């Protein structure tokens, strides 16, 4: 075997380090999944409420919500996390790392999801609402039964793409001392003096997320094809 | 309220550490600019190579796109900085962050350009052929300019989202805004440096977010 390849295998695919790191990585993966499973629905819900608020609220509400959206889209999620986890305790508000990470992810994504839902709802022609009103639907029922389904179809691609980004962003919690997958891999690397655990974490992320990345790419291609016509 | 101001807007602390944190602004801007140039330049190159149907390059390019589109940014940065030295490649925090983010952006950019090229109606190719244009002329003068225009809104949003990742450089001790603010906070035992950092990020990224909103509004509404 060429020497370079041997060094590569010994360092990045070392079987013994892999066996030692495995339990730690499984624990980390469980925490990553828990983070995503908590933050994703909450972020979606808050974003949907913001989008509906923009569509149904008055002018003042709309301006306030757009300011909210843009503020949270402008902050890197790590900056939010550091503010919440290391900054808030000075106010006497100490959140556990898990709650701080969920809060940072939800606030950050409320901006992204809010903008997606807002744009989607705005893209449905006004005549749809008028027709629903003419049929005797209340504004809320019209929004839920007529406008929202059409809006969702229009924004399927960004919605899927943002959800994938949210799951990927859970890795940022590593920097608030939360032992999710990435941090567990770093800890394992320091125990084994070998970057194999990092390689394993990368492979785990890839194997688990790639189907979704593929789906997102397909949805984005469809959206572009619609726009090019 | 005075307690709040003392903690979060402590002028003494800000006077002492403010200049250092402001210095981090230039590092953040430097990493962000390098990321955009590397990412979009390399992404465009990859998309052109895919369109040219060079068989030998097809799978390596696809693997690159799929890998860096799928992995979390922080995982790539950590891998480059803490993993690659074992392969004999030691990289500075600046290049580890800009290189990792650039690789991620290049994957997204390549995919967006590729989709945009495919999305153009085939009539564009037919019309160019009818005019007697060669493949290369058609691709670079007819297809690519339209594809780039189609790609711009998606690309802008993606580029902004990725350069916000410069803050992740703090994990590999890049002395950018957030990293400097965090160490100042630890030394001063006061979070005012964080307030300043947050304000700087807003100054940096809010105009970009608003610009992307304007760009989005000017594009065709999906039917």
Coordinates of N, CA and C in Angstrom, one line a residue, chain B residues 7-212:
Chain B
X7 N -24.9 46.3 33.1 CA -24.5 45.0 32.6 C -24.3 45.0 31.1
X8 N -25.3 45.5 30.4 CA -25.3 45.3 28.9 C -24.7 46.5 28.1
X9 N -24.7 47.7 28.8 CA -24.2 48.9 28.1 C -23.2 49.6 29.0
X10 N -22.3 48.9 29.5 CA -21.3 49.4 30.4 C -20.2 50.2 29.6
X11 N -20.3 51.6 29.8 CA -19.4 52.4 28.9 C -18.0 52.2 29.2
X12 N -17.6 51.9 30.5 CA -16.2 51.7 30.9 C -15.7 50.5 30.2
X13 N -16.5 49.4 30.2 CA -16.0 48.2 29.6 C -15.9 48.4 28.1
X14 N -16.9 49.1 27.5 CA -17.0 49.3 26.1 C -15.8 50.1 25.6
X15 N -15.4 51.1 26.4 CA -14.3 52.0 26.1 C -13.0 51.1 26.1
X16 N -12.9 50.2 27.0 CA -11.7 49.4 27.1 C -11.6 48.4 26.0
X17 N -12.7 47.7 25.7 CA -12.6 46.5 24.8 C -13.2 46.8 23.4
X18 N -13.9 48.0 23.3 CA -14.6 48.3 22.0 C -13.6 48.3 20.8
X19 N -12.5 49.0 20.9 CA -11.6 49.0 19.8 C -11.1 47.7 19.3
X20 N -10.8 46.8 20.3 CA -10.4 45.4 19.9 C -11.5 44.7 19.1
X21 N -12.7 44.8 19.6 CA -13.8 44.1 19.0 C -14.1 44.7 17.6
X22 N -13.9 46.1 17.5 CA -14.1 46.7 16.2 C -13.0 46.2 15.2
X23 N -11.8 45.9 15.7 CA -10.8 45.3 14.9 C -11.3 43.9 14.3
X24 N -12.1 43.2 15.1 CA -12.6 41.9 14.6 C -13.5 42.1 13.4
X25 N -14.1 43.3 13.3 CA -15.0 43.6 12.2 C -14.3 43.3 10.9
X26 N -13.0 43.8 10.8 CA -12.3 43.6 9.6 C -12.0 42.2 9.3
X27 N -11.7 41.4 10.3 CA -11.5 39.9 10.1 C -12.8 39.3 9.5
X28 N -13.9 39.7 10.2 CA -15.2 39.1 9.7 C -15.5 39.5 8.2
X29 N -15.2 40.8 7.9 CA -15.4 41.2 6.5 C -14.5 40.5 5.6
X30 N -13.2 40.3 6.0 CA -12.2 39.6 5.2 C -12.6 38.2 4.9
X31 N -13.0 37.5 5.9 CA -13.4 36.1 5.8 C -14.7 36.0 4.9
X32 N -15.6 36.9 5.1 CA -16.9 36.9 4.3 C -16.6 37.2 2.8
X33 N -15.7 38.2 2.6 CA -15.4 38.5 1.2 C -14.7 37.3 0.5
X34 N -13.7 36.7 1.2 CA -13.0 35.6 0.6 C -13.9 34.4 0.3
X35 N -14.9 34.2 1.3 CA -15.8 33.1 1.1 C -16.6 33.3 -0.2
X36 N -17.1 34.5 -0.4 CA -18.0 34.8 -1.5 C -17.2 34.6 -2.8
X37 N -16.0 35.2 -2.9 CA -15.2 35.1 -4.1 C -14.9 33.6 -4.4
X38 N -14.4 32.9 -3.4 CA -14.0 31.5 -3.6 C -15.3 30.7 -4.0
X39 N -16.3 30.9 -3.2 CA -17.5 30.0 -3.3 C -18.2 30.2 -4.6
X40 N -18.4 31.5 -5.0 CA -19.2 31.7 -6.3 C -18.3 31.4 -7.5
X41 N -17.0 31.8 -7.4 CA -16.1 31.6 -8.5 C -16.0 30.1 -8.8
X42 N -15.7 29.3 -7.7 CA -15.5 27.9 -7.9 C -16.8 27.2 -8.2
X43 N -17.9 27.7 -7.7 CA -19.2 27.1 -8.0 C -19.6 27.3 -9.4
X44 N -19.3 28.4 -10.0 CA -19.6 28.7 -11.4 C -18.7 27.8 -12.3
X45 N -17.4 27.7 -11.9 CA -16.5 26.8 -12.6 C -17.0 25.3 -12.6
X46 N -17.5 24.9 -11.5 CA -18.0 23.5 -11.4 C -19.2 23.3 -12.3
X47 N -20.1 24.3 -12.3 CA -21.3 24.2 -13.1 C -21.0 24.2 -14.6
X48 N -20.0 25.0 -15.0 CA -19.6 25.0 -16.4 C -19.0 23.6 -16.7
X49 N -18.1 23.1 -15.8 CA -17.5 21.8 -16.1 C -18.6 20.7 -16.2
X50 N -19.6 20.8 -15.4 CA -20.7 19.8 -15.5 C -21.4 19.9 -16.8
X51 N -21.7 21.2 -17.2 CA -22.4 21.4 -18.5 C -21.6 20.9 -19.7
X52 N -20.2 21.0 -19.5 CA -19.4 20.6 -20.6 C -19.3 19.1 -20.8
X53 N -19.9 18.4 -19.8 CA -20.0 16.9 -19.9 C -18.6 16.2 -20.0
X54 N -17.7 16.7 -19.2 CA -16.4 16.0 -19.2 C -16.6 14.7 -18.3
X55 N -16.5 13.6 -18.9 CA -17.0 12.4 -18.2 C -16.1 12.1 -16.9
X56 N -14.8 12.3 -17.1 CA -13.9 12.0 -16.0 C -14.1 12.8 -14.8
X57 N -14.7 14.1 -15.0 CA -14.8 15.0 -13.8 C -16.2 14.9 -13.2
X58 N -17.1 14.2 -13.9 CA -18.5 14.2 -13.5 C -18.7 13.7 -12.0
X59 N -18.2 12.5 -11.7 CA -18.4 12.0 -10.4 C -17.7 12.7 -9.3
X60 N -16.4 13.1 -9.5 CA -15.8 13.9 -8.4 C -16.5 15.2 -8.2
X61 N -17.0 15.9 -9.2 CA -17.7 17.1 -9.0 C -19.1 16.9 -8.3
X62 N -19.8 15.8 -8.7 CA -21.0 15.5 -8.0 C -20.8 15.2 -6.5
X63 N -19.7 14.5 -6.2 CA -19.4 14.1 -4.9 C -19.1 15.4 -4.0
X64 N -18.4 16.3 -4.6 CA -18.1 17.6 -4.0 C -19.3 18.3 -3.7
X65 N -20.2 18.5 -4.7 CA -21.5 19.2 -4.5 C -22.3 18.6 -3.4
X66 N -22.5 17.2 -3.5 CA -23.4 16.6 -2.5 C -22.8 16.7 -1.1
X67 N -21.5 16.5 -1.0 CA -20.8 16.5 0.4 C -21.0 17.8 1.0
X68 N -20.6 18.9 0.3 CA -20.6 20.2 1.0 C -21.9 20.9 1.1
X69 N -22.9 20.3 0.3 CA -24.3 20.9 0.5 C -24.9 20.2 1.7
X70 N -24.5 19.0 2.0 CA -25.2 18.3 3.1 C -24.6 18.5 4.4
X71 N -23.3 18.6 4.6 CA -22.6 18.7 5.9 C -22.9 20.1 6.5
X72 N -23.1 20.1 7.9 CA -23.2 21.4 8.6 C -21.9 22.2 8.4
X73 N -22.1 23.5 8.3 CA -20.9 24.4 8.1 C -19.9 24.2 9.2
X74 N -20.4 24.1 10.5 CA -19.4 24.0 11.6 C -18.7 22.7 11.5
X75 N -19.3 21.7 11.1 CA -18.6 20.4 11.0 C -17.5 20.4 10.0
X76 N -17.7 21.2 8.9 CA -16.7 21.3 7.9 C -15.5 22.1 8.4
X77 N -15.8 23.2 9.1 CA -14.8 24.1 9.7 C -13.9 23.3 10.7
X78 N -14.6 22.6 11.6 CA -13.9 21.8 12.6 C -13.0 20.7 11.9
X79 N -13.6 20.1 10.9 CA -12.8 19.0 10.2 C -11.6 19.6 9.6
X80 N -11.7 20.7 8.9 CA -10.6 21.3 8.2 C -9.5 21.7 9.2
X81 N -9.9 22.3 10.3 CA -9.0 22.9 11.3 C -8.4 21.8 12.2
X82 N -9.2 20.9 12.7 CA -8.7 19.9 13.6 C -8.4 18.6 13.0
X83 N -8.9 18.3 11.8 CA -8.7 17.0 11.2 C -7.6 17.0 10.2
X84 N -7.6 18.0 9.3 CA -6.6 18.0 8.2 C -5.1 18.0 8.7
X85 N -4.8 18.6 9.8 CA -3.4 18.6 10.3 C -2.8 17.1 10.3
X86 N -3.7 16.1 10.6 CA -3.3 14.8 10.7 C -2.9 14.2 9.3
X87 N -3.4 14.9 8.3 CA -3.0 14.5 6.9 C -1.8 15.4 6.4
X88 N -1.2 16.1 7.4 CA -0.1 16.9 7.1 C -0.4 18.3 6.5
X89 N -1.7 18.7 6.6 CA -2.1 20.0 6.2 C -2.5 20.9 7.3
X90 N -1.6 21.8 7.7 CA -2.0 22.7 8.8 C -2.4 24.0 8.2
X91 N -3.6 24.5 8.6 CA -4.3 25.6 8.0 C -4.6 26.7 9.1
X92 N -4.4 27.9 8.7 CA -4.6 29.0 9.7 C -6.1 29.1 9.9
X93 N -6.5 29.7 11.1 CA -8.0 29.9 11.4 C -8.7 30.6 10.2
X94 N -8.0 31.7 9.7 CA -8.6 32.4 8.6 C -8.9 31.6 7.4
X95 N -7.9 30.8 7.0 CA -8.2 30.0 5.8 C -9.0 28.8 6.0
X96 N -9.0 28.3 7.3 CA -9.8 27.1 7.6 C -11.3 27.6 7.5
X97 N -11.6 28.8 8.1 CA -13.0 29.3 8.0 C -13.4 29.6 6.6
X98 N -12.6 30.5 6.0 CA -12.9 30.9 4.6 C -12.9 29.8 3.6
X99 N -12.0 28.8 3.8 CA -11.9 27.7 2.9 C -13.1 26.8 3.1
X100 N -13.5 26.5 4.3 CA -14.6 25.6 4.6 C -15.9 26.3 4.1
X101 N -16.1 27.5 4.5 CA -17.4 28.2 4.1 C -17.4 28.4 2.5
X102 N -16.2 28.6 2.0 CA -16.1 28.7 0.5 C -16.5 27.4 -0.2
X103 N -16.0 26.3 0.4 CA -16.4 25.0 -0.2 C -17.9 24.8 -0.1
X104 N -18.5 25.1 1.1 CA -20.0 25.0 1.2 C -20.7 25.8 0.2
X105 N -20.3 27.1 0.1 CA -21.0 28.0 -0.9 C -20.8 27.5 -2.3
X106 N -19.6 27.0 -2.6 CA -19.3 26.6 -4.0 C -20.3 25.4 -4.3
X107 N -20.6 24.5 -3.4 CA -21.5 23.4 -3.7 C -22.9 23.9 -3.9
X108 N -23.3 24.9 -3.1 CA -24.7 25.4 -3.3 C -24.7 26.2 -4.6
X109 N -23.7 27.0 -4.9 CA -23.7 27.8 -6.1 C -23.7 26.9 -7.3
X110 N -22.8 25.9 -7.3 CA -22.8 25.0 -8.5 C -24.1 24.4 -8.7
X111 N -24.8 23.9 -7.7 CA -26.1 23.3 -7.8 C -27.1 24.3 -8.3
X112 N -27.1 25.5 -7.8 CA -28.0 26.6 -8.3 C -27.8 26.9 -9.7
X113 N -26.5 27.1 -10.1 CA -26.2 27.4 -11.5 C -26.6 26.3 -12.4
X114 N -26.3 25.0 -12.0 CA -26.6 23.9 -12.8 C -28.2 23.8 -13.0
X115 N -28.9 24.0 -11.9 CA -30.4 23.9 -12.1 C -30.9 25.0 -13.0
X116 N -30.3 26.2 -12.9 CA -30.7 27.3 -13.7 C -30.4 27.1 -15.2
X117 N -29.3 26.5 -15.4 CA -28.9 26.1 -16.8 C -30.0 25.2 -17.4
X118 N -30.3 24.1 -16.6 CA -31.2 23.1 -17.0 C -32.6 23.7 -17.2
X119 N -32.9 24.7 -16.3 CA -34.3 25.2 -16.3 C -34.7 26.0 -17.5
X120 N -33.6 26.5 -18.2 CA -33.9 27.4 -19.4 C -34.6 26.5 -20.5
X121 N -35.6 27.1 -21.1 CA -36.3 26.3 -22.2 C -35.4 25.9 -23.3
X122 N -35.6 24.7 -23.8 CA -34.7 24.2 -24.8 C -34.7 25.0 -26.1
X123 N -35.8 25.8 -26.3 CA -36.0 26.7 -27.4 C -34.8 27.6 -27.5
X124 N -34.2 28.0 -26.4 CA -33.0 28.9 -26.4 C -31.8 28.2 -27.2
X125 N -31.7 26.9 -26.9 CA -30.6 26.2 -27.7 C -31.0 26.1 -29.1
X126 N -32.2 25.8 -29.4 CA -32.7 25.6 -30.8 C -32.5 26.9 -31.6
X127 N -32.9 28.0 -31.0 CA -32.8 29.3 -31.6 C -31.4 29.6 -32.0
X128 N -30.5 29.4 -31.0 CA -29.1 29.7 -31.2 C -28.5 28.8 -32.3
X129 N -28.9 27.5 -32.4 CA -28.5 26.6 -33.4 C -29.0 27.1 -34.8
X130 N -30.2 27.6 -34.8 CA -30.8 28.1 -36.0 C -30.1 29.3 -36.6
X131 N -29.5 30.1 -35.6 CA -28.7 31.2 -36.0 C -27.3 30.8 -36.4
X132 N -27.0 29.5 -36.3 CA -25.6 29.1 -36.7 C -24.6 29.2 -35.6
X133 N -25.0 29.5 -34.3 CA -24.0 29.6 -33.3 C -23.5 28.2 -32.9
X134 N -22.2 28.2 -32.5 CA -21.6 27.0 -32.1 C -21.9 26.7 -30.6
X135 N -21.6 25.5 -30.1 CA -22.0 25.1 -28.8 C -21.4 26.1 -27.8
X136 N -20.1 26.3 -27.9 CA -19.4 27.2 -26.9 C -20.0 28.6 -26.9
X137 N -20.2 29.1 -28.1 CA -20.8 30.5 -28.2 C -22.2 30.5 -27.6
X138 N -23.0 29.5 -27.9 CA -24.3 29.4 -27.4 C -24.3 29.4 -25.9
X139 N -23.4 28.5 -25.3 CA -23.4 28.3 -23.9 C -23.0 29.6 -23.2
X140 N -21.9 30.2 -23.6 CA -21.3 31.4 -22.9 C -22.1 32.7 -23.2
X141 N -22.7 32.8 -24.4 CA -23.3 34.1 -24.7 C -24.8 34.1 -24.6
X142 N -25.4 32.9 -24.7 CA -26.9 32.8 -24.7 C -27.4 32.2 -23.4
X143 N -26.9 31.0 -23.1 CA -27.4 30.3 -21.9 C -26.9 30.8 -20.6
X144 N -25.6 30.9 -20.5 CA -25.1 31.3 -19.2 C -25.6 32.7 -18.6
X145 N -25.6 33.7 -19.5 CA -26.1 35.0 -18.9 C -27.5 34.9 -18.4
X146 N -28.4 34.2 -19.1 CA -29.8 34.0 -18.6 C -29.8 33.2 -17.4
X147 N -29.0 32.1 -17.3 CA -29.0 31.3 -16.2 C -28.5 32.0 -14.9
X148 N -27.5 32.9 -15.1 CA -27.0 33.6 -14.0 C -28.1 34.6 -13.4
X149 N -28.8 35.2 -14.4 CA -29.9 36.1 -13.9 C -30.9 35.3 -13.2
X150 N -31.3 34.1 -13.7 CA -32.3 33.3 -13.0 C -31.8 32.9 -11.6
X151 N -30.5 32.7 -11.5 CA -29.9 32.2 -10.3 C -29.7 33.2 -9.2
X152 N -29.7 34.5 -9.5 CA -29.3 35.5 -8.6 C -30.1 35.6 -7.3
X153 N -31.4 35.5 -7.3 CA -32.1 35.6 -6.0 C -31.7 34.4 -5.1
X154 N -31.8 33.2 -5.6 CA -31.5 32.1 -4.8 C -30.0 32.2 -4.3
X155 N -29.1 32.6 -5.2 CA -27.7 32.6 -4.8 C -27.4 33.7 -3.8
X156 N -28.1 34.9 -3.9 CA -27.9 35.9 -2.9 C -28.3 35.4 -1.5
X157 N -29.5 34.8 -1.4 CA -30.0 34.4 -0.1 C -29.0 33.4 0.4
X158 N -28.5 32.5 -0.4 CA -27.6 31.4 0.1 C -26.3 32.0 0.6
X159 N -25.8 33.0 -0.3 CA -24.5 33.6 0.1 C -24.6 34.3 1.4
X160 N -25.7 35.0 1.6 CA -25.9 35.8 2.9 C -25.9 34.8 4.1
X161 N -26.7 33.7 3.9 CA -26.8 32.7 5.0 C -25.5 32.1 5.3
X162 N -24.7 31.9 4.3 CA -23.4 31.2 4.5 C -22.4 32.2 5.1
X163 N -22.3 33.5 4.7 CA -21.3 34.3 5.3 C -21.7 34.7 6.7
X164 N -22.9 34.5 7.1 CA -23.3 34.7 8.5 C -22.5 33.6 9.3
X165 N -22.1 32.6 8.7 CA -21.3 31.5 9.3 C -19.9 31.9 9.7
X166 N -19.4 33.1 9.3 CA -18.1 33.6 9.7 C -18.0 33.6 11.2
X167 N -19.2 33.8 11.9 CA -19.1 33.8 13.4 C -18.7 32.4 13.9
X168 N -18.9 31.3 13.1 CA -18.5 30.0 13.5 C -16.9 29.9 13.6
X169 N -16.2 30.8 13.0 CA -14.8 30.8 13.0 C -14.3 30.9 14.5
X170 N -15.1 31.4 15.4 CA -14.7 31.5 16.8 C -14.4 30.1 17.3
X171 N -14.9 29.0 16.8 CA -14.7 27.7 17.2 C -13.2 27.3 16.9
X172 N -12.6 27.9 15.9 CA -11.2 27.6 15.6 C -10.3 28.8 15.9
X173 N -10.7 29.6 17.0 CA -10.0 30.8 17.5 C -9.7 31.8 16.4
X174 N -10.6 32.0 15.4 CA -10.5 33.1 14.5 C -10.8 34.4 15.3
X175 N -9.9 35.4 15.2 CA -10.2 36.6 16.0 C -11.2 37.5 15.4
X176 N -12.4 37.0 15.0 CA -13.4 37.9 14.5 C -14.3 38.5 15.6
X177 N -15.4 39.2 15.2 CA -16.2 39.9 16.2 C -16.6 39.1 17.4
X178 N -17.2 38.0 17.1 CA -17.8 37.2 18.2 C -16.7 36.6 19.1
X179 N -15.7 36.1 18.5 CA -14.6 35.5 19.4 C -14.0 36.6 20.3
X180 N -13.7 37.7 19.7 CA -13.1 38.8 20.5 C -14.1 39.3 21.6
X181 N -15.4 39.4 21.3 CA -16.3 39.8 22.3 C -16.4 38.8 23.4
X182 N -16.4 37.5 23.0 CA -16.5 36.5 24.1 C -15.3 36.5 25.0
X183 N -14.1 36.7 24.5 CA -13.0 36.7 25.4 C -13.0 38.0 26.3
X184 N -13.5 39.1 25.6 CA -13.6 40.4 26.4 C -14.6 40.2 27.5
X185 N -15.7 39.5 27.2 CA -16.7 39.3 28.2 C -16.2 38.5 29.4
X186 N -15.4 37.5 29.1 CA -14.8 36.6 30.1 C -13.9 37.4 31.0
X187 N -13.0 38.3 30.4 CA -12.1 39.0 31.2 C -12.8 40.1 32.0
X188 N -13.7 40.8 31.4 CA -14.4 41.9 32.1 C -15.5 41.4 33.0
X189 N -15.9 40.2 32.9 CA -17.0 39.6 33.6 C -18.3 40.5 33.4
X190 N -18.4 40.9 32.2 CA -19.5 41.8 31.9 C -19.9 41.6 30.4
X191 N -21.3 41.5 30.1 CA -21.6 41.1 28.8 C -21.7 42.3 27.8
X192 N -21.3 43.5 28.2 CA -21.4 44.6 27.2 C -20.7 44.4 25.9
X193 N -19.5 43.7 25.9 CA -18.9 43.4 24.6 C -19.8 42.6 23.7
X194 N -20.6 41.7 24.3 CA -21.6 40.9 23.5 C -22.6 41.8 22.8
X195 N -23.1 42.8 23.6 CA -24.0 43.8 23.0 C -23.4 44.5 21.8
X196 N -22.2 44.9 22.0 CA -21.5 45.6 20.9 C -21.4 44.6 19.7
X197 N -21.0 43.4 19.9 CA -20.9 42.4 18.8 C -22.2 42.2 18.1
X198 N -23.3 42.1 18.9 CA -24.6 41.9 18.3 C -24.9 43.1 17.4
X199 N -24.6 44.3 17.9 CA -24.9 45.6 17.1 C -24.1 45.5 15.9
X200 N -22.8 45.1 15.9 CA -22.0 45.1 14.7 C -22.5 44.1 13.7
X201 N -23.0 42.9 14.2 CA -23.6 42.0 13.2 C -24.8 42.6 12.5
X202 N -25.6 43.3 13.3 CA -26.8 44.0 12.7 C -26.4 45.0 11.6
X203 N -25.4 45.8 12.0 CA -24.9 46.8 11.0 C -24.4 46.1 9.7
X204 N -23.8 45.0 9.9 CA -23.2 44.3 8.8 C -24.2 43.6 7.9
X205 N -25.2 42.8 8.6 CA -26.0 41.9 7.9 C -27.4 42.5 7.6
X206 N -27.9 43.4 8.4 CA -29.2 44.0 8.2 C -29.4 44.6 6.8
X207 N -28.4 45.4 6.3 CA -28.5 45.9 4.9 C -28.6 44.8 3.9
X208 N -27.8 43.7 4.1 CA -27.8 42.6 3.2 C -29.2 41.9 3.1
X209 N -29.8 41.7 4.3 CA -31.1 41.1 4.4 C -32.1 42.0 3.7
X210 N -32.1 43.3 3.9 CA -33.0 44.2 3.3 C -32.8 44.2 1.8
X211 N -31.6 44.2 1.4 CA -31.3 44.2 -0.1 C -31.8 42.9 -0.7
X212 N -31.7 41.8 0.0 CA -32.2 40.5 -0.6 C -33.7 40.5 -0.7

